[in-house]
Amino acid sequence: MSQAELKTNEGCCCGQDKEMSPEVKKVYDIVQTHKGQKGALMPILNEIQDALGYLPRFAMEEVSKTLDMPLAEIYGVATFYSRFTLKPRGEHTISVCLGTACYVKGSKDVFDKLVEELKVKGSGDTTEDGKFTLDATRCLGCCGLAPVITIDEDVYGKVVPNEISNILKKYQ
Ligand code: FES
């Protein structure tokens, strides 16, 4: 959607003020709360990220329209900070510790194996089926178990790459 098109919409970017979905309403309310404030972009993006768990396209368009900023500029900010994600998080979050103790025990190989198995691009990416999000993290505080990964609340220690398939099966 071009800037010109965005500016012609009344109300929300979806043009459906009377039948806004809960997600669209949240975004609309957040954007309107900060409308006209100096430096509103970061607070708005933070609040949308917290409310929805990611920054959907329609939200970026709404921010662009309301703040009268180019969409590309907003995407530039959103992709610069690792806190922001443009895709929804997966049902399960896999965290691979790349802290020093884990790294020297081979956690990078475990991470690479997960990238391959899940067919994701890297840290912060989510599988196509929305099942898993892969994150690289710093020390998880259990270095004696290095290399360590967590899946949601479950902790796996002394993990080797060829165990990954079996571990993932528990969450399929
Ligand atoms: S370095 Fe991985 S748990 Fe501490």
PDB file of C-alpha atoms and ligand atoms in Angstrom:
ATOM      1  CA  MET A   1       0.000   0.000   0.000  1.00  0.00           C
ATOM      2  CA  SER A   2       1.440   3.357  -0.997  1.00  0.00           C
ATOM      3  CA  GLN A   3       1.694   6.399   1.230  1.00  0.00           C
ATOM      4  CA  ALA A   4      -0.987   8.066  -0.859  1.00  0.00           C
ATOM      5  CA  GLU A   5      -3.361   5.148  -0.337  1.00  0.00           C
ATOM      6  CA  LEU A   6      -2.624   5.080   3.376  1.00  0.00           C
ATOM      7  CA  LYS A   7      -3.462   8.724   3.746  1.00  0.00           C
ATOM      8  CA  THR A   8      -6.805   8.359   2.000  1.00  0.00           C
ATOM      9  CA  ASN A   9      -8.101   5.861   4.578  1.00  0.00           C
ATOM     10  CA  GLU A  10     -10.252   7.237   7.347  1.00  0.00           C
ATOM     11  CA  GLY A  11      -9.664   5.677  10.758  1.00  0.00           C
ATOM     12  CA  CYS A  12      -7.775   2.423  10.900  1.00  0.00           C
ATOM     13  CA  CYS A  13      -5.608   1.090   8.050  1.00  0.00           C
ATOM     14  CA  CYS A  14      -8.021  -1.797   7.510  1.00  0.00           C
ATOM     15  CA  GLY A  15     -10.827   0.632   6.737  1.00  0.00           C
ATOM     16  CA  GLN A  16     -13.221  -1.398   8.895  1.00  0.00           C
ATOM     17  CA  ASP A  17     -13.701   0.767  11.953  1.00  0.00           C
ATOM     18  CA  LYS A  18     -17.005  -0.860  12.830  1.00  0.00           C
ATOM     19  CA  GLU A  19     -15.709  -4.428  12.678  1.00  0.00           C
ATOM     20  CA  MET A  20     -12.160  -4.259  13.926  1.00  0.00           C
ATOM     21  CA  SER A  21     -10.632  -7.558  15.026  1.00  0.00           C
ATOM     22  CA  PRO A  22      -9.188  -7.511  18.576  1.00  0.00           C
ATOM     23  CA  GLU A  23      -5.650  -7.301  17.105  1.00  0.00           C
ATOM     24  CA  VAL A  24      -6.512  -4.356  14.879  1.00  0.00           C
ATOM     25  CA  LYS A  25      -8.287  -2.590  17.745  1.00  0.00           C
ATOM     26  CA  LYS A  26      -5.243  -3.002  20.013  1.00  0.00           C
ATOM     27  CA  VAL A  27      -2.966  -1.539  17.366  1.00  0.00           C
ATOM     28  CA  TYR A  28      -5.359   1.311  16.640  1.00  0.00           C
ATOM     29  CA  ASP A  29      -5.656   2.187  20.350  1.00  0.00           C
ATOM     30  CA  ILE A  30      -1.873   2.082  20.881  1.00  0.00           C
ATOM     31  CA  VAL A  31      -1.180   4.276  17.871  1.00  0.00           C
ATOM     32  CA  GLN A  32      -3.888   6.767  18.792  1.00  0.00           C
ATOM     33  CA  THR A  33      -2.558   7.013  22.377  1.00  0.00           C
ATOM     34  CA  HIS A  34       0.808   8.225  21.081  1.00  0.00           C
ATOM     35  CA  LYS A  35      -0.417  10.236  18.099  1.00  0.00           C
ATOM     36  CA  GLY A  36       1.174  13.681  18.023  1.00  0.00           C
ATOM     37  CA  GLN A  37       3.812  12.840  20.636  1.00  0.00           C
ATOM     38  CA  LYS A  38       7.452  13.532  19.885  1.00  0.00           C
ATOM     39  CA  GLY A  39       9.519  10.343  19.506  1.00  0.00           C
ATOM     40  CA  ALA A  40       6.386   8.205  19.393  1.00  0.00           C
ATOM     41  CA  LEU A  41       7.751   5.515  17.084  1.00  0.00           C
ATOM     42  CA  MET A  42       9.707   3.404  19.608  1.00  0.00           C
ATOM     43  CA  PRO A  43       7.015   3.422  22.333  1.00  0.00           C
ATOM     44  CA  ILE A  44       4.419   2.449  19.730  1.00  0.00           C
ATOM     45  CA  LEU A  45       6.499  -0.402  18.311  1.00  0.00           C
ATOM     46  CA  ASN A  46       7.330  -1.632  21.825  1.00  0.00           C
ATOM     47  CA  GLU A  47       3.692  -1.633  22.870  1.00  0.00           C
ATOM     48  CA  ILE A  48       2.540  -3.411  19.724  1.00  0.00           C
ATOM     49  CA  GLN A  49       5.296  -6.012  20.145  1.00  0.00           C
ATOM     50  CA  ASP A  50       4.180  -6.594  23.749  1.00  0.00           C
ATOM     51  CA  ALA A  51       0.493  -6.699  22.870  1.00  0.00           C
ATOM     52  CA  LEU A  52       0.671  -8.989  19.827  1.00  0.00           C
ATOM     53  CA  GLY A  53       4.035 -10.698  20.222  1.00  0.00           C
ATOM     54  CA  TYR A  54       5.182  -9.395  16.831  1.00  0.00           C
ATOM     55  CA  LEU A  55       4.789  -6.472  14.428  1.00  0.00           C
ATOM     56  CA  PRO A  56       2.340  -7.408  11.682  1.00  0.00           C
ATOM     57  CA  ARG A  57       2.244  -5.631   8.356  1.00  0.00           C
ATOM     58  CA  PHE A  58      -1.098  -3.961   9.005  1.00  0.00           C
ATOM     59  CA  ALA A  59       0.312  -2.476  12.226  1.00  0.00           C
ATOM     60  CA  MET A  60       3.308  -1.030  10.409  1.00  0.00           C
ATOM     61  CA  GLU A  61       0.971   0.517   7.856  1.00  0.00           C
ATOM     62  CA  GLU A  62      -1.166   2.034  10.598  1.00  0.00           C
ATOM     63  CA  VAL A  63       1.931   3.499  12.282  1.00  0.00           C
ATOM     64  CA  SER A  64       3.135   4.834   8.939  1.00  0.00           C
ATOM     65  CA  LYS A  65      -0.163   6.519   8.235  1.00  0.00           C
ATOM     66  CA  THR A  66      -0.652   7.997  11.682  1.00  0.00           C
ATOM     67  CA  LEU A  67       2.902   9.254  12.177  1.00  0.00           C
ATOM     68  CA  ASP A  68       3.196  10.265   8.526  1.00  0.00           C
ATOM     69  CA  MET A  69       6.454   8.352   8.220  1.00  0.00           C
ATOM     70  CA  PRO A  70       7.581   6.245   5.250  1.00  0.00           C
ATOM     71  CA  LEU A  71       6.840   2.556   5.740  1.00  0.00           C
ATOM     72  CA  ALA A  72      10.441   1.702   4.787  1.00  0.00           C
ATOM     73  CA  GLU A  73      11.749   3.855   7.636  1.00  0.00           C
ATOM     74  CA  ILE A  74       9.555   2.036  10.140  1.00  0.00           C
ATOM     75  CA  TYR A  75      10.668  -1.347   8.805  1.00  0.00           C
ATOM     76  CA  GLY A  76      14.257  -0.130   9.100  1.00  0.00           C
ATOM     77  CA  VAL A  77      13.787   0.503  12.819  1.00  0.00           C
ATOM     78  CA  ALA A  78      11.826  -2.708  13.356  1.00  0.00           C
ATOM     79  CA  THR A  79      14.479  -4.867  11.730  1.00  0.00           C
ATOM     80  CA  PHE A  80      17.404  -3.096  13.437  1.00  0.00           C
ATOM     81  CA  TYR A  81      16.392  -3.996  16.990  1.00  0.00           C
ATOM     82  CA  SER A  82      16.387  -7.693  17.880  1.00  0.00           C
ATOM     83  CA  ARG A  83      13.558  -7.106  20.354  1.00  0.00           C
ATOM     84  CA  PHE A  84      11.149  -6.707  17.445  1.00  0.00           C
ATOM     85  CA  THR A  85       9.911  -9.585  15.344  1.00  0.00           C
ATOM     86  CA  LEU A  86       7.959  -9.376  12.105  1.00  0.00           C
ATOM     87  CA  LYS A  87       6.544 -12.890  12.369  1.00  0.00           C
ATOM     88  CA  PRO A  88       4.475 -14.400  15.163  1.00  0.00           C
ATOM     89  CA  ARG A  89       6.433 -16.465  17.692  1.00  0.00           C
ATOM     90  CA  GLY A  90       6.132 -20.225  17.467  1.00  0.00           C
ATOM     91  CA  GLU A  91       4.107 -22.432  19.779  1.00  0.00           C
ATOM     92  CA  HIS A  92       7.405 -23.574  21.388  1.00  0.00           C
ATOM     93  CA  THR A  93      10.545 -21.519  21.955  1.00  0.00           C
ATOM     94  CA  ILE A  94      13.880 -23.284  21.642  1.00  0.00           C
ATOM     95  CA  SER A  95      16.783 -21.430  23.220  1.00  0.00           C
ATOM     96  CA  VAL A  96      20.343 -22.525  22.532  1.00  0.00           C
ATOM     97  CA  CYS A  97      22.968 -21.209  24.906  1.00  0.00           C
ATOM     98  CA  LEU A  98      25.934 -19.737  23.063  1.00  0.00           C
ATOM     99  CA  GLY A  99      27.634 -18.616  26.283  1.00  0.00           C
ATOM    100  CA  THR A 100      31.325 -19.421  26.613  1.00  0.00           C
ATOM    101  CA  ALA A 101      31.027 -22.731  28.503  1.00  0.00           C
ATOM    102  CA  CYS A 102      28.397 -24.049  26.113  1.00  0.00           C
ATOM    103  CA  TYR A 103      30.156 -22.714  23.036  1.00  0.00           C
ATOM    104  CA  VAL A 104      33.420 -24.523  23.822  1.00  0.00           C
ATOM    105  CA  LYS A 105      31.421 -27.723  24.379  1.00  0.00           C
ATOM    106  CA  GLY A 106      29.846 -27.500  20.922  1.00  0.00           C
ATOM    107  CA  SER A 107      26.611 -25.519  21.278  1.00  0.00           C
ATOM    108  CA  LYS A 108      27.208 -23.867  17.896  1.00  0.00           C
ATOM    109  CA  ASP A 109      26.996 -27.298  16.245  1.00  0.00           C
ATOM    110  CA  VAL A 110      23.751 -27.928  18.138  1.00  0.00           C
ATOM    111  CA  PHE A 111      22.435 -24.564  16.976  1.00  0.00           C
ATOM    112  CA  ASP A 112      23.396 -25.291  13.354  1.00  0.00           C
ATOM    113  CA  LYS A 113      21.694 -28.678  13.553  1.00  0.00           C
ATOM    114  CA  LEU A 114      18.504 -27.007  14.785  1.00  0.00           C
ATOM    115  CA  VAL A 115      18.641 -24.487  11.934  1.00  0.00           C
ATOM    116  CA  GLU A 116      18.909 -27.408   9.517  1.00  0.00           C
ATOM    117  CA  GLU A 117      16.182 -29.538  11.132  1.00  0.00           C
ATOM    118  CA  LEU A 118      13.728 -26.681  11.555  1.00  0.00           C
ATOM    119  CA  LYS A 119      14.550 -25.084   8.181  1.00  0.00           C
ATOM    120  CA  VAL A 120      14.795 -21.633   9.749  1.00  0.00           C
ATOM    121  CA  LYS A 121      17.134 -18.783   8.863  1.00  0.00           C
ATOM    122  CA  GLY A 122      18.680 -18.412  12.324  1.00  0.00           C
ATOM    123  CA  SER A 123      18.051 -16.879  15.715  1.00  0.00           C
ATOM    124  CA  GLY A 124      14.630 -15.291  16.068  1.00  0.00           C
ATOM    125  CA  ASP A 125      13.146 -17.171  13.132  1.00  0.00           C
ATOM    126  CA  THR A 126      10.016 -19.315  13.327  1.00  0.00           C
ATOM    127  CA  THR A 127       9.231 -22.516  11.451  1.00  0.00           C
ATOM    128  CA  GLU A 128       6.784 -22.341   8.561  1.00  0.00           C
ATOM    129  CA  ASP A 129       4.194 -24.335  10.508  1.00  0.00           C
ATOM    130  CA  GLY A 130       4.420 -21.931  13.464  1.00  0.00           C
ATOM    131  CA  LYS A 131       5.501 -24.723  15.783  1.00  0.00           C
ATOM    132  CA  PHE A 132       8.967 -23.545  16.875  1.00  0.00           C
ATOM    133  CA  THR A 133      10.912 -20.316  17.273  1.00  0.00           C
ATOM    134  CA  LEU A 134      14.677 -20.685  17.570  1.00  0.00           C
ATOM    135  CA  ASP A 135      16.663 -18.288  19.747  1.00  0.00           C
ATOM    136  CA  ALA A 136      20.363 -18.031  20.516  1.00  0.00           C
ATOM    137  CA  THR A 137      20.900 -16.919  24.105  1.00  0.00           C
ATOM    138  CA  ARG A 138      23.653 -16.073  26.534  1.00  0.00           C
ATOM    139  CA  CYS A 139      24.499 -18.098  29.657  1.00  0.00           C
ATOM    140  CA  LEU A 140      21.438 -19.792  31.115  1.00  0.00           C
ATOM    141  CA  GLY A 141      23.108 -20.284  34.485  1.00  0.00           C
ATOM    142  CA  CYS A 142      23.637 -24.035  34.317  1.00  0.00           C
ATOM    143  CA  CYS A 143      27.099 -24.239  32.739  1.00  0.00           C
ATOM    144  CA  GLY A 144      27.784 -27.625  34.359  1.00  0.00           C
ATOM    145  CA  LEU A 145      25.288 -29.072  31.866  1.00  0.00           C
ATOM    146  CA  ALA A 146      26.960 -27.485  28.822  1.00  0.00           C
ATOM    147  CA  PRO A 147      25.972 -27.452  26.071  1.00  0.00           C
ATOM    148  CA  VAL A 148      22.469 -26.527  27.137  1.00  0.00           C
ATOM    149  CA  ILE A 149      19.246 -25.922  25.251  1.00  0.00           C
ATOM    150  CA  THR A 150      15.797 -25.171  26.613  1.00  0.00           C
ATOM    151  CA  ILE A 151      12.450 -25.805  25.001  1.00  0.00           C
ATOM    152  CA  ASP A 152       9.887 -23.693  26.798  1.00  0.00           C
ATOM    153  CA  GLU A 153      10.467 -24.641  30.477  1.00  0.00           C
ATOM    154  CA  ASP A 154      12.322 -27.915  29.741  1.00  0.00           C
ATOM    155  CA  VAL A 155      16.108 -27.951  30.111  1.00  0.00           C
ATOM    156  CA  TYR A 156      18.321 -30.322  28.094  1.00  0.00           C
ATOM    157  CA  GLY A 157      21.975 -30.652  29.097  1.00  0.00           C
ATOM    158  CA  LYS A 158      25.038 -32.145  27.417  1.00  0.00           C
ATOM    159  CA  VAL A 159      23.169 -32.082  24.119  1.00  0.00           C
ATOM    160  CA  VAL A 160      24.799 -33.443  20.980  1.00  0.00           C
ATOM    161  CA  PRO A 161      23.561 -32.678  17.454  1.00  0.00           C
ATOM    162  CA  ASN A 162      22.372 -36.202  16.677  1.00  0.00           C
ATOM    163  CA  GLU A 163      19.942 -36.072  19.614  1.00  0.00           C
ATOM    164  CA  ILE A 164      18.074 -33.111  18.175  1.00  0.00           C
ATOM    165  CA  SER A 165      15.600 -35.070  16.034  1.00  0.00           C
ATOM    166  CA  ASN A 166      14.444 -37.167  18.979  1.00  0.00           C
ATOM    167  CA  ILE A 167      14.151 -34.153  21.275  1.00  0.00           C
ATOM    168  CA  LEU A 168      12.024 -32.301  18.710  1.00  0.00           C
ATOM    169  CA  LYS A 169       9.700 -35.293  18.285  1.00  0.00           C
ATOM    170  CA  LYS A 170       8.462 -34.785  21.849  1.00  0.00           C
ATOM    171  CA  TYR A 171       6.943 -31.469  20.783  1.00  0.00           C
ATOM    172  CA  GLN A 172       5.436 -32.494  17.436  1.00  0.00           C
TER     173      GLN A 172
HETATM  174  S1  FES B   1      27.371 -20.836  29.176  1.00  0.00           S
HETATM  175 FE1  FES B   1      25.662 -22.044  28.694  1.00  0.00          FE
HETATM  176  S2  FES B   1      24.660 -22.305  30.580  1.00  0.00           S
HETATM  177 FE2  FES B   1      26.324 -21.026  31.060  1.00  0.00          FE
END
